[in-house]
CSV table of N, CA and C in Angstrom, one decimal:
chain,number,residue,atom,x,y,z
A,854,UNK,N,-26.4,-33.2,9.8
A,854,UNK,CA,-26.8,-32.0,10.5
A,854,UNK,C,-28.1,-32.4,11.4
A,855,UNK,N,-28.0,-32.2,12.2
A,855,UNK,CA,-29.3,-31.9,13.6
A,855,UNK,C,-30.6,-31.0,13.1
A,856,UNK,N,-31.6,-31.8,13.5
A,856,UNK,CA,-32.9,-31.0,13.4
A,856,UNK,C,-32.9,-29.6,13.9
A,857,UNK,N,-31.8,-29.5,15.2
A,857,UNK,CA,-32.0,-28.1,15.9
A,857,UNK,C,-31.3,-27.0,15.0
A,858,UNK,N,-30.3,-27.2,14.4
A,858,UNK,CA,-28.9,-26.6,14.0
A,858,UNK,C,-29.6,-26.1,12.3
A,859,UNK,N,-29.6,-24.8,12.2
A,859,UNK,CA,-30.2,-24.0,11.1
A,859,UNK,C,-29.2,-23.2,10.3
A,860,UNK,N,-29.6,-22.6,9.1
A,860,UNK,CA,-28.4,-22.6,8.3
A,860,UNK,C,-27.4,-21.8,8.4
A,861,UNK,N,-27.5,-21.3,9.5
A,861,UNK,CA,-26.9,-20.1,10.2
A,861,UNK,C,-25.3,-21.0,10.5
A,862,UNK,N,-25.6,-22.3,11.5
A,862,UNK,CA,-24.6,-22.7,11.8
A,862,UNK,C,-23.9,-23.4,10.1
A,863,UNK,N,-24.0,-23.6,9.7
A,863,UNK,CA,-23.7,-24.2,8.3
A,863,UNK,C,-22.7,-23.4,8.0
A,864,UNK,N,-23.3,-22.1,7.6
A,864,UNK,CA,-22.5,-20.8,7.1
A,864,UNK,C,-21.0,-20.4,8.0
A,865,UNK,N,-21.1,-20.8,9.2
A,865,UNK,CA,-19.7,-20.6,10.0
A,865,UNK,C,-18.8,-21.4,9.6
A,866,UNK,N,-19.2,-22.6,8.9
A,866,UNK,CA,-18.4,-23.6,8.4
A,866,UNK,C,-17.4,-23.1,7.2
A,867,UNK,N,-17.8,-22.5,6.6
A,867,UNK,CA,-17.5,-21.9,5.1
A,867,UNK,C,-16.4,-20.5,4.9
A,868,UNK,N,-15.4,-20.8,4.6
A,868,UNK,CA,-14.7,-19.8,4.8
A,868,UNK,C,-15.4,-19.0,4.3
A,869,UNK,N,-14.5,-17.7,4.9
A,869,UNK,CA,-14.8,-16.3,4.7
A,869,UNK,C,-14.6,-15.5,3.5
A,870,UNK,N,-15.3,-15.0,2.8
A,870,UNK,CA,-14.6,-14.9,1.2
A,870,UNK,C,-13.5,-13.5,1.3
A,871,UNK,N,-12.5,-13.6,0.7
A,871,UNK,CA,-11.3,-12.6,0.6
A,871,UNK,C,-11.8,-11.9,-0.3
A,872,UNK,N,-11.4,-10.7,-0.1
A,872,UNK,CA,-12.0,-9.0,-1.0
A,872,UNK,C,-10.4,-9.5,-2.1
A,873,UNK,N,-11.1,-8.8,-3.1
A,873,UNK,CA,-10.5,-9.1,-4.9
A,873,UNK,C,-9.0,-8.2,-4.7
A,874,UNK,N,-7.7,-8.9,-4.8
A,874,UNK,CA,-6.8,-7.4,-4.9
A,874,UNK,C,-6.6,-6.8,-6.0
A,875,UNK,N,-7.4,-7.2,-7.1
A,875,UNK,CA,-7.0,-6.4,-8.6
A,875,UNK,C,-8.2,-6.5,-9.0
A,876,UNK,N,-8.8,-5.4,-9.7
A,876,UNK,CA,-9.8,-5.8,-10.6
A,876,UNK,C,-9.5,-6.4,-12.2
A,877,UNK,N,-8.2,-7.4,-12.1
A,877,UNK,CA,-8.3,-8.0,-13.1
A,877,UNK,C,-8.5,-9.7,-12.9
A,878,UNK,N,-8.3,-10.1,-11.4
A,878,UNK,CA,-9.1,-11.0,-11.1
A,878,UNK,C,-10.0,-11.7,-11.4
A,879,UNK,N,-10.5,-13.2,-11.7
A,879,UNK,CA,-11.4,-13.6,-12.4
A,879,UNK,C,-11.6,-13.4,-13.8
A,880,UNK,N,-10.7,-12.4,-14.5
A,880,UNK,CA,-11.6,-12.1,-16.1
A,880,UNK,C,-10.4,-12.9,-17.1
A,881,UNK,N,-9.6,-13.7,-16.1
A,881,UNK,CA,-8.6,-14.4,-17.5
A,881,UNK,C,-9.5,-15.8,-17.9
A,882,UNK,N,-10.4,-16.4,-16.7
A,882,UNK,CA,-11.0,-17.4,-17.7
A,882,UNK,C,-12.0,-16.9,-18.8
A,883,UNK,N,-13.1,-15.6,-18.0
A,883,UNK,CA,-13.8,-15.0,-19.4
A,883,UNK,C,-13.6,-14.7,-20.7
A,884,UNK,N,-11.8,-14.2,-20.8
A,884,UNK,CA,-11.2,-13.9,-21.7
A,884,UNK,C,-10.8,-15.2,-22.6
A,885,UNK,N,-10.5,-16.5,-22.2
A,885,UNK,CA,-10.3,-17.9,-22.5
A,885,UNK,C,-11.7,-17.6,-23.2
A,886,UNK,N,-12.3,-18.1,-22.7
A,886,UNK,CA,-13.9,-18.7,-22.7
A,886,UNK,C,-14.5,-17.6,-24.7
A,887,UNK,N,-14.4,-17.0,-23.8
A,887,UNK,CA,-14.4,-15.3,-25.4
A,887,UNK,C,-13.3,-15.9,-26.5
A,888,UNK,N,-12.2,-15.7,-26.1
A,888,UNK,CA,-11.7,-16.2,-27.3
A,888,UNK,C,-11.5,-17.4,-28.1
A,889,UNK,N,-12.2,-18.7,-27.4
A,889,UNK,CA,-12.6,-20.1,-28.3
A,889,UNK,C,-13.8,-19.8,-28.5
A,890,UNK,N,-14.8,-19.3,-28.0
A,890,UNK,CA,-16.1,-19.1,-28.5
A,890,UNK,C,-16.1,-18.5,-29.7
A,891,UNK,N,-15.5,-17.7,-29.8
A,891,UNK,CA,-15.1,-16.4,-30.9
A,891,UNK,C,-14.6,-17.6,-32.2
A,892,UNK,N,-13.2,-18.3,-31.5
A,892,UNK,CA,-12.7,-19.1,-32.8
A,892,UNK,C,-13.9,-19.9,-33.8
A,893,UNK,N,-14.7,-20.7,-32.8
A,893,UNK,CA,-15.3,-22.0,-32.8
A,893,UNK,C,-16.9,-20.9,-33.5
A,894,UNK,N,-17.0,-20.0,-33.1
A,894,UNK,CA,-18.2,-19.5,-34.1
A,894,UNK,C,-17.6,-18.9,-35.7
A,895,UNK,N,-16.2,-18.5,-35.8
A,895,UNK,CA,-16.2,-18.1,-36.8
A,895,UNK,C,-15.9,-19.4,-37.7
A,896,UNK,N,-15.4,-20.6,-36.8
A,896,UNK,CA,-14.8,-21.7,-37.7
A,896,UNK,C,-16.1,-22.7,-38.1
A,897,UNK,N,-17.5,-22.2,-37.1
A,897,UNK,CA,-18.5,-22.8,-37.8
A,897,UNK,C,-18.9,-21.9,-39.1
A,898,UNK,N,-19.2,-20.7,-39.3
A,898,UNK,CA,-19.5,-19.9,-40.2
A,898,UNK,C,-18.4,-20.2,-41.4
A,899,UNK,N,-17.4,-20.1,-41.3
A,899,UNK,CA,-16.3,-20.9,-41.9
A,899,UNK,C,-17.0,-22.3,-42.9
A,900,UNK,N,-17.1,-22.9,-42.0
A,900,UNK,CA,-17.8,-24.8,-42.8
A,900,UNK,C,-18.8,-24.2,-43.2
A,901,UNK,N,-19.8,-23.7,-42.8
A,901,UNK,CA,-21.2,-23.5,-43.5
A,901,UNK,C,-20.6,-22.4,-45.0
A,902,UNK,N,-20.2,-21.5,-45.1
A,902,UNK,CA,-19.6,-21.2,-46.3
A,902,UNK,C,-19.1,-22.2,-46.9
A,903,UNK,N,-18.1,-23.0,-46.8
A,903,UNK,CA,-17.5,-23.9,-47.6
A,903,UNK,C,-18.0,-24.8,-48.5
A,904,UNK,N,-18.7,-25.5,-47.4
A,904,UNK,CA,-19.8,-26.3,-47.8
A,904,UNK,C,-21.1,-25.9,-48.5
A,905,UNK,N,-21.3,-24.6,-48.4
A,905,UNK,CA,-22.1,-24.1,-49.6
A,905,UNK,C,-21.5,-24.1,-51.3
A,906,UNK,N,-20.2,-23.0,-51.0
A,906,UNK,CA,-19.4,-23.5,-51.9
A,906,UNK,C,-18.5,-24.2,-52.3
A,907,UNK,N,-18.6,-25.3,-51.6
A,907,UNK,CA,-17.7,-26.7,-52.3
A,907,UNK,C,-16.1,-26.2,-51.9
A,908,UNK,N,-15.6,-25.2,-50.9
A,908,UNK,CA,-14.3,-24.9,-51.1
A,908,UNK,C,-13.5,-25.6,-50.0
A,909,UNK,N,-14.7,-26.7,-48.9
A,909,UNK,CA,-13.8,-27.2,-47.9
A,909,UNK,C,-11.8,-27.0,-48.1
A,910,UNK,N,-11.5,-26.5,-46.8
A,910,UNK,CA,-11.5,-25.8,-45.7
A,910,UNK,C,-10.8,-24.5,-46.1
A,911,UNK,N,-11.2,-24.1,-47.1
A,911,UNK,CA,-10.2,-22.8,-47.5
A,911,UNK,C,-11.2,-21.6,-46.8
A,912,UNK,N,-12.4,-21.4,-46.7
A,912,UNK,CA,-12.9,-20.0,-46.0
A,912,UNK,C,-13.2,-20.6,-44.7
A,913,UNK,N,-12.8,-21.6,-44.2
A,913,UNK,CA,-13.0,-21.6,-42.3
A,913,UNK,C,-11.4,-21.7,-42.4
A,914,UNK,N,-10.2,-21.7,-42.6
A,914,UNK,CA,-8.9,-21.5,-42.2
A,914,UNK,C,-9.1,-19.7,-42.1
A,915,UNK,N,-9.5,-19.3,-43.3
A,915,UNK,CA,-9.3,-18.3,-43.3
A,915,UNK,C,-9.8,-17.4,-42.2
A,916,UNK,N,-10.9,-17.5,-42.0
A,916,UNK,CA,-11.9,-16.8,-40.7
A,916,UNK,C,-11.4,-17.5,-39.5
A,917,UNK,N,-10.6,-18.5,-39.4
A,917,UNK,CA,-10.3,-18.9,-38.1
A,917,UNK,C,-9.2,-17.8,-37.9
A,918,UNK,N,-8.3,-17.9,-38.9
A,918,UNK,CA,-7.0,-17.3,-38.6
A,918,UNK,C,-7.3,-15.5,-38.4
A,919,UNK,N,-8.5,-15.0,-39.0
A,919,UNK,CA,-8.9,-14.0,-39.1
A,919,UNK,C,-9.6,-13.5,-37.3
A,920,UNK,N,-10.5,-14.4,-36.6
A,920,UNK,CA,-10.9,-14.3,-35.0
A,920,UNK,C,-9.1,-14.6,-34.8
A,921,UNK,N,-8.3,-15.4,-34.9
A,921,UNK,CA,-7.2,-15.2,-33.8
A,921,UNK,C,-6.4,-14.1,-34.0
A,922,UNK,N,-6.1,-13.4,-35.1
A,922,UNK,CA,-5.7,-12.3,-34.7
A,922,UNK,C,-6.2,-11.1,-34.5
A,923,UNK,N,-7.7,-11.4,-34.7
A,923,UNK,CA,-8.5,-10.1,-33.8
A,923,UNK,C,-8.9,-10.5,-32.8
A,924,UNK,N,-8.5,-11.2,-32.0
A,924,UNK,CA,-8.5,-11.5,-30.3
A,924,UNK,C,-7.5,-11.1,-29.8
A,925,UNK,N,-6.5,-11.4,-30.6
A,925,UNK,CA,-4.7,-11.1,-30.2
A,925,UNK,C,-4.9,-9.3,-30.0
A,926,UNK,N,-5.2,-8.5,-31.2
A,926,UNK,CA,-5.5,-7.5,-31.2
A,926,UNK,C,-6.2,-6.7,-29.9
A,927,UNK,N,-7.8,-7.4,-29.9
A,927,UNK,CA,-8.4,-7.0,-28.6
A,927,UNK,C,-8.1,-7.2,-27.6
A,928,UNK,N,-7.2,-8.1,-27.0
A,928,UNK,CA,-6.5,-8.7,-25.9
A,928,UNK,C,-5.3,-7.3,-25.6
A,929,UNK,N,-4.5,-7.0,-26.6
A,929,UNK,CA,-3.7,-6.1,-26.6
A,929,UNK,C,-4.2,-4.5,-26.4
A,930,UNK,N,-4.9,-4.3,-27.3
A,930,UNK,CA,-5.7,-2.9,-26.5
A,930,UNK,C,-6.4,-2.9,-25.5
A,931,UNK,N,-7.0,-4.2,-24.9
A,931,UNK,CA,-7.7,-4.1,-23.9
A,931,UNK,C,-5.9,-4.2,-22.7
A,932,UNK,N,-5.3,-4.7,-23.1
A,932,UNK,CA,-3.9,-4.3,-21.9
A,932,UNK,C,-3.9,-3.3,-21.9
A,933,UNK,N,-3.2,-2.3,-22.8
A,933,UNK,CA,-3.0,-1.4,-22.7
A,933,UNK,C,-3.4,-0.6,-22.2
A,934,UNK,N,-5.2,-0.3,-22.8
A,934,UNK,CA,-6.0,0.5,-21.8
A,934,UNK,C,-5.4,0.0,-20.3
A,935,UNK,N,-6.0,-1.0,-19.8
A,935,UNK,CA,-5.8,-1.4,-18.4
A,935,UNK,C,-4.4,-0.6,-17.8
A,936,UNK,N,-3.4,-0.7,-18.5
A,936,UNK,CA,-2.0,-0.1,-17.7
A,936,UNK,C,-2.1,0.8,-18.3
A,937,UNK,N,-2.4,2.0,-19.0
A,937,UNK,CA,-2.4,3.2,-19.0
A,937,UNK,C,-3.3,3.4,-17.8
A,938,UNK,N,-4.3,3.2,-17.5
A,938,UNK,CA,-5.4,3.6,-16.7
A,938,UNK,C,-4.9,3.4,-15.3
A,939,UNK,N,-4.3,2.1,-15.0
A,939,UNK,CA,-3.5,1.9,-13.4
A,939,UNK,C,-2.4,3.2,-13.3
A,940,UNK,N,-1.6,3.2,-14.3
A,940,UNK,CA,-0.8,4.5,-14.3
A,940,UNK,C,-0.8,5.5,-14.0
A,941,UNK,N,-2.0,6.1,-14.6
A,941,UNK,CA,-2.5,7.6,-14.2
A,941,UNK,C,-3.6,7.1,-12.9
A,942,UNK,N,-4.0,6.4,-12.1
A,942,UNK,CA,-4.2,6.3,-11.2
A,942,UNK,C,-2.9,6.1,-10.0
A,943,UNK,N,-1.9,5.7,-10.3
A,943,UNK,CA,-0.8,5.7,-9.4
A,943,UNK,C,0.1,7.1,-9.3
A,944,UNK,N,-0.1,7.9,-10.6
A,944,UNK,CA,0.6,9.1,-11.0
A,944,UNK,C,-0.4,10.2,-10.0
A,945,UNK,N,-1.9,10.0,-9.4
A,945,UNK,CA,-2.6,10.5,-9.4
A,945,UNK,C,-2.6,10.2,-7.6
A,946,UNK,N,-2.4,8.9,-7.5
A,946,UNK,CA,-2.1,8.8,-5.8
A,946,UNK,C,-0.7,9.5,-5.4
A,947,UNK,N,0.3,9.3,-6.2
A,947,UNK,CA,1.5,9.8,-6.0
A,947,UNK,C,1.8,11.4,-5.6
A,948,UNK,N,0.7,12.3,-6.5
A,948,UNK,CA,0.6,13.5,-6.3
A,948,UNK,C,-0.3,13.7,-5.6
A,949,UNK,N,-1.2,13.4,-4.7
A,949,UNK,CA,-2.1,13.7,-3.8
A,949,UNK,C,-1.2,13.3,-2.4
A,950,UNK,N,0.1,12.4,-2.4
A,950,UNK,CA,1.0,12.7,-0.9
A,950,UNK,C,1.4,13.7,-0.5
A,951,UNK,N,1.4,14.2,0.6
A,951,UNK,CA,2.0,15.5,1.2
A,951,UNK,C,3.4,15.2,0.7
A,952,UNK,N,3.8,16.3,0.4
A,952,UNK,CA,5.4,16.3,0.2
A,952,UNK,C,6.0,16.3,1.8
A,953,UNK,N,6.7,15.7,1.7
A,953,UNK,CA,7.8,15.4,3.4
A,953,UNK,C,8.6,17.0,3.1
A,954,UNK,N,9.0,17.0,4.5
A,954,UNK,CA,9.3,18.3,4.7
A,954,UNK,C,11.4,17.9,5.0
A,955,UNK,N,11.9,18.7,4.1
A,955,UNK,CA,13.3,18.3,3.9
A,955,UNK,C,13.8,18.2,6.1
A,956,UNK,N,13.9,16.9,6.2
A,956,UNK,CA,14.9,17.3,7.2
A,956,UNK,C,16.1,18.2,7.7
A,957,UNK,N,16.8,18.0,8.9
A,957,UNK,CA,17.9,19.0,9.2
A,957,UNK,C,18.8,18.5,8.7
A,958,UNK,N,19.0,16.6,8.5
A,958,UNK,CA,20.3,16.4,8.2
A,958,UNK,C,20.7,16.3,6.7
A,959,UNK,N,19.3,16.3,5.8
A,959,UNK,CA,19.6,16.8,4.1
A,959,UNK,C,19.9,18.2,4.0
A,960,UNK,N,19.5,19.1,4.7
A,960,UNK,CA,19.1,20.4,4.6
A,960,UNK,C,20.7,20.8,4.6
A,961,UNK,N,21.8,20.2,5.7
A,961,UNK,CA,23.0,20.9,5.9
A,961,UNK,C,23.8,19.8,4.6
């Protein structure tokens, strides 16, 4: 880059960022990221019980298996909500169209 050329020209270089078409966009890695964090904290809590009680690996199976299917769970109500809510937003555009006015050639 040129001593003259400031960061203005840089910026033209850089594509243009595209507007989101869903606001579900971006949240499937968060939801990744949430659900091994989740695993991997309950499966440490898991060993530190064990290992207090001498039960290696019977209460971190357990608590593991216990975050996967309460992510499975949250994962699934958090769908749900989401497409109930698109729904009655489509149910909601759908009835805010002017009704079309019956033509001549349905009418006969």
């Amino acid at each position: 880059m040129r001593a003259t050329e400031g960061p203005t020209s840089l910026v033209k270089l850089l594509p243009t960022p595209r507007p989101l078409d869903t606001a579900q966009n971006g949240q499937t890695l968060g939801r990744g990221v949430d659900f091994a964090l989740t695993m991997l904290v309950f499966l440490g809590v898991g060993a530190l019980v064990d290992h207090w009680l001498g039960t290696w690996p019977l209460v971190a199976i357990v608590l593991v298996v216990v975050s996967v299917v309460g992510q499975f769970l949250k994962m699934y109500y958090e769908y749900s909500a989401t497409m109930d809510q698109l729904q009655a937003e489509r149910a909601a555009a759908r009835a805010a169209q002017p009704k079309s006015a019956p033509s001549s050639e349905q009418a006969a």
